[in-house]
Amino acid sequence: MRPVADGSIVVSLEETRRAMRLLAEKTRVIAEGAGALSVAAALSGKAGKGPIVAVVSGGNVDLDKFYELISTVSL
């Protein structure tokens, strides 16, 4: 059996919140934190150079909590 991935990427809560806000403002997608991790990794530069495919999923987030998370982060 071959490994599916070469490694892991760790992003901060702040990077995740920034990705959630960017997705909401630019694409009108309400993504939960876990669903925005791939975008957070790409935006932070931790995903490497070149073309990147970021899978965004999940809208399973309380809207009041979502607003609380993204309202204090700047893009």
GROMACS .gro file of C-alpha atoms in nm:
model
   75
    1MET     CA    1   0.000   0.000   0.000
    2ARG     CA    2   0.131   0.346  -0.093
    3PRO     CA    3   0.081   0.653   0.125
    4VAL     CA    4  -0.181   0.894  -0.002
    5ALA     CA    5   0.001   1.208   0.112
    6ASP     CA    6   0.365   1.301   0.156
    7GLY     CA    7   0.312   1.497   0.476
    8SER     CA    8   0.097   1.732   0.675
    9ILE     CA    9   0.052   2.107   0.678
   10VAL     CA   10  -0.031   2.290   0.999
   11VAL     CA   11  -0.214   2.623   0.989
   12SER     CA   12  -0.303   2.853   1.275
   13LEU     CA   13  -0.650   2.949   1.393
   14GLU     CA   14  -0.585   3.301   1.265
   15GLU     CA   15  -0.497   3.168   0.917
   16THR     CA   16  -0.812   2.954   0.921
   17ARG     CA   17  -1.030   3.247   1.025
   18ARG     CA   18  -0.877   3.460   0.747
   19ALA     CA   19  -0.955   3.189   0.491
   20MET     CA   20  -1.313   3.161   0.619
   21ARG     CA   21  -1.359   3.536   0.581
   22LEU     CA   22  -1.202   3.547   0.236
   23LEU     CA   23  -1.426   3.265   0.117
   24ALA     CA   24  -1.734   3.442   0.254
   25GLU     CA   25  -1.649   3.784   0.111
   26LYS     CA   26  -1.507   3.688  -0.227
   27THR     CA   27  -1.702   3.374  -0.318
   28ARG     CA   28  -2.009   3.389  -0.089
   29VAL     CA   29  -1.920   3.045   0.049
   30ILE     CA   30  -1.985   2.985   0.419
   31ALA     CA   31  -1.726   2.724   0.511
   32GLU     CA   32  -1.669   2.580   0.855
   33GLY     CA   33  -1.315   2.589   0.990
   34ALA     CA   34  -1.221   2.239   0.877
   35GLY     CA   35  -1.364   2.310   0.533
   36ALA     CA   36  -1.145   2.619   0.493
   37LEU     CA   37  -0.815   2.456   0.594
   38SER     CA   38  -0.698   2.391   0.239
   39VAL     CA   39  -0.749   2.757   0.149
   40ALA     CA   40  -0.570   2.863   0.468
   41ALA     CA   41  -0.272   2.646   0.373
   42ALA     CA   42  -0.264   2.791   0.021
   43LEU     CA   43  -0.293   3.153   0.140
   44SER     CA   44  -0.022   3.110   0.402
   45GLY     CA   45   0.223   2.978   0.143
   46LYS     CA   46   0.264   2.653   0.334
   47ALA     CA   47   0.113   2.447   0.051
   48GLY     CA   48   0.405   2.522  -0.180
   49LYS     CA   49   0.435   2.694  -0.515
   50GLY     CA   50   0.260   2.623  -0.839
   51PRO     CA   51  -0.098   2.536  -0.916
   52ILE     CA   52  -0.293   2.431  -0.607
   53VAL     CA   53  -0.632   2.267  -0.586
   54ALA     CA   54  -0.814   2.357  -0.264
   55VAL     CA   55  -1.120   2.153  -0.177
   56VAL     CA   56  -1.366   2.361   0.027
   57SER     CA   57  -1.647   2.188   0.209
   58GLY     CA   58  -1.889   2.219   0.492
   59GLY     CA   59  -2.144   2.476   0.585
   60ASN     CA   60  -2.209   2.308   0.917
   61VAL     CA   61  -2.140   2.614   1.130
   62ASP     CA   62  -2.361   2.827   1.350
   63LEU     CA   63  -2.393   3.162   1.170
   64ASP     CA   64  -2.355   3.365   1.490
   65LYS     CA   65  -2.033   3.178   1.574
   66PHE     CA   66  -1.916   3.214   1.213
   67TYR     CA   67  -1.961   3.591   1.227
   68GLU     CA   68  -1.782   3.605   1.563
   69LEU     CA   69  -1.484   3.416   1.416
   70ILE     CA   70  -1.446   3.625   1.101
   71SER     CA   71  -1.544   3.970   1.226
   72THR     CA   72  -1.217   4.046   1.403
   73VAL     CA   73  -0.974   3.920   1.140
   74SER     CA   74  -0.843   4.138   0.857
   75LEU     CA   75  -0.773   4.024   0.504
   0.00000   0.00000   0.00000
